[in-house]
């Protein structure tokens, strides 16, 4: 029985290790994205079973000393390994399966400098189309063109500063054209999402539109909309 308990203590730690390495293994191109997601799924399954069984061991076997401490740590590790993928799954099911978000859905800002960098990306550089626009309007109605009385140059400077503060890699900042293009790379899996900002004068006001698009994946799990909100809040 102690051997079985030790096994499930070990599995708790193993589940969080598998969770942690799935992203770096994908970034290193040692495994495919599908395999990485499969690791996340199985880590969550093992973690859930580990939590339940370790709790049962606590109730019926009452471990003491070092084994009790190891069991508690194993439950905590397994809970983390289960919660992170599960929370991502919950988020994914609460947002539309889209990955191209813009504050202007009629005339979205276009990628120019970044276009060659996306040549081999699964998601093409072109805007995803009206079906995506329709889903965005329903899910993210708050994402609208940023309008201000400040002059174009002042808004450009603020936008560039905000992009730098958010840690984006600036690919091009063309003040004459009022266009900023940048790439934001996620920490865990190293996903690259591209951003283009357009700033122009319209009827005496300055309009800023921003578009954020993922290079891979059908759904961005709400990340592009979150990025745009954070950027607009920083202006």
PDB file of N, CA and C in Angstrom, residues 26 38-39 43-44 49 57 64 67-68 73-75 94 104 109 119 131 137 141 143 150 153 211 216 228:
ATOM      1  N   UNK A  26       7.954  22.632 -27.026  1.00  0.00           N
ATOM      2  CA  UNK A  26       7.391  23.121 -28.289  1.00  0.00           C
ATOM      3  C   UNK A  26       8.232  24.262 -28.844  1.00  0.00           C
ATOM      4  N   UNK A  38      -1.386  17.706 -26.181  1.00  0.00           N
ATOM      5  CA  UNK A  38      -1.703  16.373 -25.673  1.00  0.00           C
ATOM      6  C   UNK A  38      -1.051  16.157 -24.307  1.00  0.00           C
ATOM      7  N   UNK A  39       0.178  16.636 -24.156  1.00  0.00           N
ATOM      8  CA  UNK A  39       0.858  16.547 -22.863  1.00  0.00           C
ATOM      9  C   UNK A  39       0.088  17.314 -21.796  1.00  0.00           C
ATOM     10  N   UNK A  43      -1.464  15.590 -18.562  1.00  0.00           N
ATOM     11  CA  UNK A  43      -0.997  16.102 -17.269  1.00  0.00           C
ATOM     12  C   UNK A  43      -2.188  16.458 -16.390  1.00  0.00           C
ATOM     13  N   UNK A  44      -3.228  17.058 -17.003  1.00  0.00           N
ATOM     14  CA  UNK A  44      -4.433  17.421 -16.250  1.00  0.00           C
ATOM     15  C   UNK A  44      -5.172  16.175 -15.765  1.00  0.00           C
ATOM     16  N   UNK A  49      -6.560  12.747 -11.039  1.00  0.00           N
ATOM     17  CA  UNK A  49      -6.582  11.445 -10.357  1.00  0.00           C
ATOM     18  C   UNK A  49      -5.683  11.451  -9.133  1.00  0.00           C
ATOM     19  N   UNK A  57      -6.002   8.696   0.495  1.00  0.00           N
ATOM     20  CA  UNK A  57      -4.945   8.147   1.355  1.00  0.00           C
ATOM     21  C   UNK A  57      -4.891   8.904   2.679  1.00  0.00           C
ATOM     22  N   UNK A  64       1.985   9.936   8.000  1.00  0.00           N
ATOM     23  CA  UNK A  64       2.625  10.832   8.968  1.00  0.00           C
ATOM     24  C   UNK A  64       4.041  11.148   8.509  1.00  0.00           C
ATOM     25  N   UNK A  67       6.262  11.373   4.679  1.00  0.00           N
ATOM     26  CA  UNK A  67       5.320  10.956   3.643  1.00  0.00           C
ATOM     27  C   UNK A  67       4.099  11.879   3.633  1.00  0.00           C
ATOM     28  N   UNK A  68       3.655  12.311   4.793  1.00  0.00           N
ATOM     29  CA  UNK A  68       2.516  13.224   4.861  1.00  0.00           C
ATOM     30  C   UNK A  68       2.861  14.558   4.194  1.00  0.00           C
ATOM     31  N   UNK A  73       2.494  18.239  -0.641  1.00  0.00           N
ATOM     32  CA  UNK A  73       3.159  18.941  -1.740  1.00  0.00           C
ATOM     33  C   UNK A  73       2.738  18.365  -3.092  1.00  0.00           C
ATOM     34  N   UNK A  74       2.545  17.057  -3.118  1.00  0.00           N
ATOM     35  CA  UNK A  74       2.114  16.409  -4.356  1.00  0.00           C
ATOM     36  C   UNK A  74       0.717  16.869  -4.756  1.00  0.00           C
ATOM     37  N   UNK A  75      -0.171  17.001  -3.773  1.00  0.00           N
ATOM     38  CA  UNK A  75      -1.532  17.477  -4.046  1.00  0.00           C
ATOM     39  C   UNK A  75      -1.498  18.906  -4.577  1.00  0.00           C
ATOM     40  N   UNK A  94     -15.388  30.079 -23.654  1.00  0.00           N
ATOM     41  CA  UNK A  94     -16.194  31.277 -23.370  1.00  0.00           C
ATOM     42  C   UNK A  94     -16.002  32.373 -24.407  1.00  0.00           C
ATOM     43  N   UNK A 104     -11.064  48.359 -36.041  1.00  0.00           N
ATOM     44  CA  UNK A 104     -11.779  48.767 -37.264  1.00  0.00           C
ATOM     45  C   UNK A 104     -12.071  47.504 -38.061  1.00  0.00           C
ATOM     46  N   UNK A 109      -6.446  47.796 -40.136  1.00  0.00           N
ATOM     47  CA  UNK A 109      -5.067  48.141 -40.483  1.00  0.00           C
ATOM     48  C   UNK A 109      -4.364  46.938 -41.126  1.00  0.00           C
ATOM     49  N   UNK A 119       5.213  34.754 -43.690  1.00  0.00           N
ATOM     50  CA  UNK A 119       5.096  34.014 -44.952  1.00  0.00           C
ATOM     51  C   UNK A 119       4.818  32.531 -44.731  1.00  0.00           C
ATOM     52  N   UNK A 131     -17.001  36.898 -41.333  1.00  0.00           N
ATOM     53  CA  UNK A 131     -17.454  35.958 -40.306  1.00  0.00           C
ATOM     54  C   UNK A 131     -16.718  36.200 -38.992  1.00  0.00           C
ATOM     55  N   UNK A 137     -17.798  41.338 -33.059  1.00  0.00           N
ATOM     56  CA  UNK A 137     -18.803  42.324 -32.635  1.00  0.00           C
ATOM     57  C   UNK A 137     -19.639  41.779 -31.477  1.00  0.00           C
ATOM     58  N   UNK A 141     -17.679  43.854 -28.039  1.00  0.00           N
ATOM     59  CA  UNK A 141     -18.261  45.103 -28.564  1.00  0.00           C
ATOM     60  C   UNK A 141     -17.536  46.352 -28.067  1.00  0.00           C
ATOM     61  N   UNK A 143     -14.365  46.970 -28.168  1.00  0.00           N
ATOM     62  CA  UNK A 143     -13.160  47.290 -28.937  1.00  0.00           C
ATOM     63  C   UNK A 143     -13.520  48.207 -30.097  1.00  0.00           C
ATOM     64  N   UNK A 150      -5.879  65.119 -29.418  1.00  0.00           N
ATOM     65  CA  UNK A 150      -4.428  65.303 -29.518  1.00  0.00           C
ATOM     66  C   UNK A 150      -3.982  65.159 -30.969  1.00  0.00           C
ATOM     67  N   UNK A 153       1.119  63.375 -34.165  1.00  0.00           N
ATOM     68  CA  UNK A 153       2.483  63.102 -33.710  1.00  0.00           C
ATOM     69  C   UNK A 153       2.523  62.752 -32.221  1.00  0.00           C
ATOM     70  N   UNK A 211      -4.790  46.395 -34.610  1.00  0.00           N
ATOM     71  CA  UNK A 211      -5.175  45.037 -34.980  1.00  0.00           C
ATOM     72  C   UNK A 211      -4.128  44.070 -34.435  1.00  0.00           C
ATOM     73  N   UNK A 216      -0.393  31.319 -35.281  1.00  0.00           N
ATOM     74  CA  UNK A 216      -0.846  29.927 -35.279  1.00  0.00           C
ATOM     75  C   UNK A 216      -2.095  29.803 -34.418  1.00  0.00           C
ATOM     76  N   UNK A 228      -5.229  44.174 -26.915  1.00  0.00           N
ATOM     77  CA  UNK A 228      -5.708  45.467 -27.416  1.00  0.00           C
ATOM     78  C   UNK A 228      -6.272  46.310 -26.273  1.00  0.00           C
TER      79      UNK A 228
END
